């Protein structure tokens, strides 16, 4: 295939759980930190934060943990533990990611990141994972009026790429991100990480596949112009 076979669309990637194997580490750090402080958060409590920005995550935890929960203390300790593990253990990449990025780069398909993470955290994680230079556009949760499931991170990413949302694809691991991409007018392929999309939101996805390897041919089909 040549560059001329493709539209002027783009592919916008979520970060944690979609490209980076970091959600599992974050979950373990939250559970361990809360347990050490005498609070028994459940796995479901922590999974409710997946895909949300910091403010929304804190709101969810306050609702679930109840009065007296030392949110700021546990949040700070969990974050420190999380970053320490990422810096010492490294960050694993999801299967098929590098091959997909290479394939898109060979065809000059524009790519971007749209993440709920804060900018400084996102830039460090992408650098640790060796991905920072892969993405000319990176839009983070603290750079827009409201994080996912609001559409702003995707709208901003597409705007910076100079692309038409209707010709762009989003890759997500959570239903929070799926909702954001759909609201911004992008088709979305979901590659679940810690949990599948909720039944109420799964129909919004163009497809739900087990890994980025299975997403790869779908992306090719959706980006290629049909013959006249």
PDB file of N, CA, C and O in Angstrom, residues 15-57:
ATOM      1  N   UNK A  15      -3.450   5.954  26.633  1.00  0.00           N
ATOM      2  CA  UNK A  15      -2.112   5.603  27.103  1.00  0.00           C
ATOM      3  C   UNK A  15      -2.136   4.433  28.089  1.00  0.00           C
ATOM      4  O   UNK A  15      -1.803   3.298  27.748  1.00  0.00           O
ATOM      5  N   UNK A  16      -2.551   4.666  29.337  1.00  0.00           N
ATOM      6  CA  UNK A  16      -2.517   3.631  30.371  1.00  0.00           C
ATOM      7  C   UNK A  16      -3.525   2.527  30.070  1.00  0.00           C
ATOM      8  O   UNK A  16      -4.704   2.790  29.829  1.00  0.00           O
ATOM      9  N   UNK A  17      -3.046   1.298  30.075  1.00  0.00           N
ATOM     10  CA  UNK A  17      -3.925   0.170  29.839  1.00  0.00           C
ATOM     11  C   UNK A  17      -4.091  -0.177  28.378  1.00  0.00           C
ATOM     12  O   UNK A  17      -4.406  -1.314  28.051  1.00  0.00           O
ATOM     13  N   UNK A  18      -3.882   0.800  27.491  1.00  0.00           N
ATOM     14  CA  UNK A  18      -4.000   0.568  26.051  1.00  0.00           C
ATOM     15  C   UNK A  18      -2.623   0.344  25.440  1.00  0.00           C
ATOM     16  O   UNK A  18      -2.394  -0.650  24.753  1.00  0.00           O
ATOM     17  N   UNK A  19      -1.699   1.265  25.697  1.00  0.00           N
ATOM     18  CA  UNK A  19      -0.325   1.112  25.234  1.00  0.00           C
ATOM     19  C   UNK A  19       0.593   0.592  26.338  1.00  0.00           C
ATOM     20  O   UNK A  19       1.484  -0.223  26.092  1.00  0.00           O
ATOM     21  N   UNK A  20       0.381   1.096  27.544  1.00  0.00           N
ATOM     22  CA  UNK A  20       1.273   0.799  28.662  1.00  0.00           C
ATOM     23  C   UNK A  20       0.609  -0.141  29.654  1.00  0.00           C
ATOM     24  O   UNK A  20      -0.554   0.042  30.022  1.00  0.00           O
ATOM     25  N   UNK A  21       1.349  -1.128  30.117  1.00  0.00           N
ATOM     26  CA  UNK A  21       0.832  -2.065  31.112  1.00  0.00           C
ATOM     27  C   UNK A  21       1.017  -1.473  32.504  1.00  0.00           C
ATOM     28  O   UNK A  21       1.806  -1.957  33.313  1.00  0.00           O
ATOM     29  N   UNK A  22       0.271  -0.398  32.760  1.00  0.00           N
ATOM     30  CA  UNK A  22       0.428   0.353  34.007  1.00  0.00           C
ATOM     31  C   UNK A  22      -0.797   0.286  34.908  1.00  0.00           C
ATOM     32  O   UNK A  22      -0.687   0.563  36.112  1.00  0.00           O
ATOM     33  N   UNK A  23      -1.955  -0.027  34.367  1.00  0.00           N
ATOM     34  CA  UNK A  23      -3.164  -0.040  35.191  1.00  0.00           C
ATOM     35  C   UNK A  23      -3.073  -1.112  36.282  1.00  0.00           C
ATOM     36  O   UNK A  23      -3.530  -0.909  37.406  1.00  0.00           O
ATOM     37  N   UNK A  24      -2.503  -2.253  35.941  1.00  0.00           N
ATOM     38  CA  UNK A  24      -2.343  -3.330  36.920  1.00  0.00           C
ATOM     39  C   UNK A  24      -1.465  -2.871  38.081  1.00  0.00           C
ATOM     40  O   UNK A  24      -1.759  -3.138  39.256  1.00  0.00           O
ATOM     41  N   UNK A  25      -0.383  -2.153  37.770  1.00  0.00           N
ATOM     42  CA  UNK A  25       0.524  -1.655  38.801  1.00  0.00           C
ATOM     43  C   UNK A  25      -0.185  -0.628  39.679  1.00  0.00           C
ATOM     44  O   UNK A  25      -0.067  -0.648  40.906  1.00  0.00           O
ATOM     45  N   UNK A  26      -0.933   0.271  39.053  1.00  0.00           N
ATOM     46  CA  UNK A  26      -1.670   1.277  39.819  1.00  0.00           C
ATOM     47  C   UNK A  26      -2.677   0.627  40.756  1.00  0.00           C
ATOM     48  O   UNK A  26      -2.808   1.035  41.930  1.00  0.00           O
ATOM     49  N   UNK A  27      -3.380  -0.375  40.280  1.00  0.00           N
ATOM     50  CA  UNK A  27      -4.351  -1.088  41.105  1.00  0.00           C
ATOM     51  C   UNK A  27      -3.679  -1.705  42.330  1.00  0.00           C
ATOM     52  O   UNK A  27      -4.156  -1.561  43.465  1.00  0.00           O
ATOM     53  N   UNK A  28      -2.567  -2.380  42.118  1.00  0.00           N
ATOM     54  CA  UNK A  28      -1.858  -3.014  43.226  1.00  0.00           C
ATOM     55  C   UNK A  28      -1.364  -1.982  44.237  1.00  0.00           C
ATOM     56  O   UNK A  28      -1.452  -2.207  45.457  1.00  0.00           O
ATOM     57  N   UNK A  29      -0.876  -0.843  43.751  1.00  0.00           N
ATOM     58  CA  UNK A  29      -0.368   0.197  44.660  1.00  0.00           C
ATOM     59  C   UNK A  29      -1.494   0.801  45.494  1.00  0.00           C
ATOM     60  O   UNK A  29      -1.318   1.062  46.696  1.00  0.00           O
ATOM     61  N   UNK A  30      -2.652   1.049  44.882  1.00  0.00           N
ATOM     62  CA  UNK A  30      -3.781   1.578  45.633  1.00  0.00           C
ATOM     63  C   UNK A  30      -4.256   0.596  46.699  1.00  0.00           C
ATOM     64  O   UNK A  30      -4.472   0.982  47.860  1.00  0.00           O
ATOM     65  N   UNK A  31      -4.405  -0.663  46.332  1.00  0.00           N
ATOM     66  CA  UNK A  31      -4.890  -1.659  47.286  1.00  0.00           C
ATOM     67  C   UNK A  31      -3.900  -1.835  48.436  1.00  0.00           C
ATOM     68  O   UNK A  31      -4.299  -1.891  49.612  1.00  0.00           O
ATOM     69  N   UNK A  32      -2.617  -1.915  48.126  1.00  0.00           N
ATOM     70  CA  UNK A  32      -1.602  -2.121  49.167  1.00  0.00           C
ATOM     71  C   UNK A  32      -1.505  -0.910  50.095  1.00  0.00           C
ATOM     72  O   UNK A  32      -1.380  -1.061  51.321  1.00  0.00           O
ATOM     73  N   UNK A  33      -1.556   0.293  49.512  1.00  0.00           N
ATOM     74  CA  UNK A  33      -1.430   1.509  50.319  1.00  0.00           C
ATOM     75  C   UNK A  33      -2.636   1.672  51.246  1.00  0.00           C
ATOM     76  O   UNK A  33      -2.483   2.009  52.425  1.00  0.00           O
ATOM     77  N   UNK A  34      -3.833   1.441  50.723  1.00  0.00           N
ATOM     78  CA  UNK A  34      -5.035   1.550  51.551  1.00  0.00           C
ATOM     79  C   UNK A  34      -5.027   0.508  52.658  1.00  0.00           C
ATOM     80  O   UNK A  34      -5.363   0.805  53.812  1.00  0.00           O
ATOM     81  N   UNK A  35      -4.618  -0.716  52.336  1.00  0.00           N
ATOM     82  CA  UNK A  35      -4.585  -1.787  53.330  1.00  0.00           C
ATOM     83  C   UNK A  35      -3.594  -1.448  54.452  1.00  0.00           C
ATOM     84  O   UNK A  35      -3.885  -1.666  55.635  1.00  0.00           O
ATOM     85  N   UNK A  36      -2.444  -0.896  54.090  1.00  0.00           N
ATOM     86  CA  UNK A  36      -1.442  -0.531  55.093  1.00  0.00           C
ATOM     87  C   UNK A  36      -1.940   0.563  56.025  1.00  0.00           C
ATOM     88  O   UNK A  36      -1.514   0.658  57.176  1.00  0.00           O
ATOM     89  N   UNK A  37      -2.867   1.392  55.525  1.00  0.00           N
ATOM     90  CA  UNK A  37      -3.435   2.477  56.336  1.00  0.00           C
ATOM     91  C   UNK A  37      -4.689   2.044  57.086  1.00  0.00           C
ATOM     92  O   UNK A  37      -5.321   2.854  57.767  1.00  0.00           O
ATOM     93  N   UNK A  38      -5.064   0.764  56.935  1.00  0.00           N
ATOM     94  CA  UNK A  38      -6.216   0.251  57.668  1.00  0.00           C
ATOM     95  C   UNK A  38      -7.544   0.385  56.953  1.00  0.00           C
ATOM     96  O   UNK A  38      -8.603   0.242  57.573  1.00  0.00           O
ATOM     97  N   UNK A  39      -7.507   0.614  55.624  1.00  0.00           N
ATOM     98  CA  UNK A  39      -8.735   0.757  54.850  1.00  0.00           C
ATOM     99  C   UNK A  39      -8.797  -0.368  53.816  1.00  0.00           C
ATOM    100  O   UNK A  39      -7.861  -0.579  53.056  1.00  0.00           O
ATOM    101  N   UNK A  40      -9.898  -1.067  53.789  1.00  0.00           N
ATOM    102  CA  UNK A  40     -10.053  -2.221  52.902  1.00  0.00           C
ATOM    103  C   UNK A  40     -10.776  -1.813  51.625  1.00  0.00           C
ATOM    104  O   UNK A  40     -11.972  -2.088  51.464  1.00  0.00           O
ATOM    105  N   UNK A  41     -10.061  -1.153  50.727  1.00  0.00           N
ATOM    106  CA  UNK A  41     -10.646  -0.875  49.421  1.00  0.00           C
ATOM    107  C   UNK A  41     -10.766  -2.184  48.652  1.00  0.00           C
ATOM    108  O   UNK A  41      -9.927  -3.071  48.767  1.00  0.00           O
ATOM    109  N   UNK A  42     -11.805  -2.300  47.844  1.00  0.00           N
ATOM    110  CA  UNK A  42     -11.968  -3.490  47.019  1.00  0.00           C
ATOM    111  C   UNK A  42     -11.361  -3.249  45.640  1.00  0.00           C
ATOM    112  O   UNK A  42     -11.107  -2.101  45.232  1.00  0.00           O
ATOM    113  N   UNK A  43     -11.187  -4.344  44.916  1.00  0.00           N
ATOM    114  CA  UNK A  43     -10.699  -4.236  43.542  1.00  0.00           C
ATOM    115  C   UNK A  43     -11.681  -3.417  42.704  1.00  0.00           C
ATOM    116  O   UNK A  43     -11.271  -2.596  41.882  1.00  0.00           O
ATOM    117  N   UNK A  44     -12.967  -3.620  42.929  1.00  0.00           N
ATOM    118  CA  UNK A  44     -13.977  -2.873  42.174  1.00  0.00           C
ATOM    119  C   UNK A  44     -13.920  -1.376  42.480  1.00  0.00           C
ATOM    120  O   UNK A  44     -14.177  -0.549  41.603  1.00  0.00           O
ATOM    121  N   UNK A  45     -13.597  -1.032  43.746  1.00  0.00           N
ATOM    122  CA  UNK A  45     -13.443   0.378  44.103  1.00  0.00           C
ATOM    123  C   UNK A  45     -12.367   1.032  43.241  1.00  0.00           C
ATOM    124  O   UNK A  45     -12.540   2.145  42.741  1.00  0.00           O
ATOM    125  N   UNK A  46     -11.256   0.331  43.091  1.00  0.00           N
ATOM    126  CA  UNK A  46     -10.145   0.882  42.315  1.00  0.00           C
ATOM    127  C   UNK A  46     -10.430   0.855  40.821  1.00  0.00           C
ATOM    128  O   UNK A  46     -10.075   1.789  40.100  1.00  0.00           O
ATOM    129  N   UNK A  47     -11.085  -0.194  40.352  1.00  0.00           N
ATOM    130  CA  UNK A  47     -11.405  -0.271  38.929  1.00  0.00           C
ATOM    131  C   UNK A  47     -12.364   0.827  38.500  1.00  0.00           C
ATOM    132  O   UNK A  47     -12.390   1.221  37.333  1.00  0.00           O
ATOM    133  N   UNK A  48     -13.145   1.338  39.439  1.00  0.00           N
ATOM    134  CA  UNK A  48     -14.070   2.422  39.115  1.00  0.00           C
ATOM    135  C   UNK A  48     -13.335   3.698  38.708  1.00  0.00           C
ATOM    136  O   UNK A  48     -13.931   4.607  38.120  1.00  0.00           O
ATOM    137  N   UNK A  49     -12.041   3.779  39.015  1.00  0.00           N
ATOM    138  CA  UNK A  49     -11.249   4.960  38.661  1.00  0.00           C
ATOM    139  C   UNK A  49     -10.629   4.856  37.281  1.00  0.00           C
ATOM    140  O   UNK A  49     -10.103   5.847  36.763  1.00  0.00           O
ATOM    141  N   UNK A  50     -10.637   3.675  36.682  1.00  0.00           N
ATOM    142  CA  UNK A  50      -9.943   3.465  35.416  1.00  0.00           C
ATOM    143  C   UNK A  50     -10.475   4.404  34.344  1.00  0.00           C
ATOM    144  O   UNK A  50     -11.683   4.501  34.105  1.00  0.00           O
ATOM    145  N   UNK A  51      -9.551   5.115  33.694  1.00  0.00           N
ATOM    146  CA  UNK A  51      -9.910   6.012  32.599  1.00  0.00           C
ATOM    147  C   UNK A  51     -10.261   7.420  33.014  1.00  0.00           C
ATOM    148  O   UNK A  51     -10.358   8.308  32.164  1.00  0.00           O
ATOM    149  N   UNK A  52     -10.477   7.644  34.318  1.00  0.00           N
ATOM    150  CA  UNK A  52     -10.882   8.966  34.797  1.00  0.00           C
ATOM    151  C   UNK A  52      -9.673   9.840  35.106  1.00  0.00           C
ATOM    152  O   UNK A  52      -8.581   9.333  35.390  1.00  0.00           O
ATOM    153  N   UNK A  53      -9.876  11.156  35.078  1.00  0.00           N
ATOM    154  CA  UNK A  53      -8.801  12.042  35.495  1.00  0.00           C
ATOM    155  C   UNK A  53      -8.730  12.073  37.014  1.00  0.00           C
ATOM    156  O   UNK A  53      -9.530  11.434  37.714  1.00  0.00           O
ATOM    157  N   UNK A  54      -7.768  12.821  37.559  1.00  0.00           N
ATOM    158  CA  UNK A  54      -7.531  12.793  38.995  1.00  0.00           C
ATOM    159  C   UNK A  54      -8.735  13.271  39.796  1.00  0.00           C
ATOM    160  O   UNK A  54      -9.119  12.644  40.793  1.00  0.00           O
ATOM    161  N   UNK A  55      -9.351  14.356  39.375  1.00  0.00           N
ATOM    162  CA  UNK A  55     -10.485  14.896  40.125  1.00  0.00           C
ATOM    163  C   UNK A  55     -11.651  13.917  40.160  1.00  0.00           C
ATOM    164  O   UNK A  55     -12.258  13.680  41.211  1.00  0.00           O
ATOM    165  N   UNK A  56     -11.961  13.329  39.009  1.00  0.00           N
ATOM    166  CA  UNK A  56     -13.069  12.376  38.953  1.00  0.00           C
ATOM    167  C   UNK A  56     -12.746  11.118  39.750  1.00  0.00           C
ATOM    168  O   UNK A  56     -13.621  10.548  40.422  1.00  0.00           O
ATOM    169  N   UNK A  57     -11.490  10.673  39.702  1.00  0.00           N
ATOM    170  CA  UNK A  57     -11.081   9.496  40.469  1.00  0.00           C
ATOM    171  C   UNK A  57     -11.254   9.727  41.965  1.00  0.00           C
ATOM    172  O   UNK A  57     -11.745   8.865  42.701  1.00  0.00           O
TER     173      UNK A  57
END
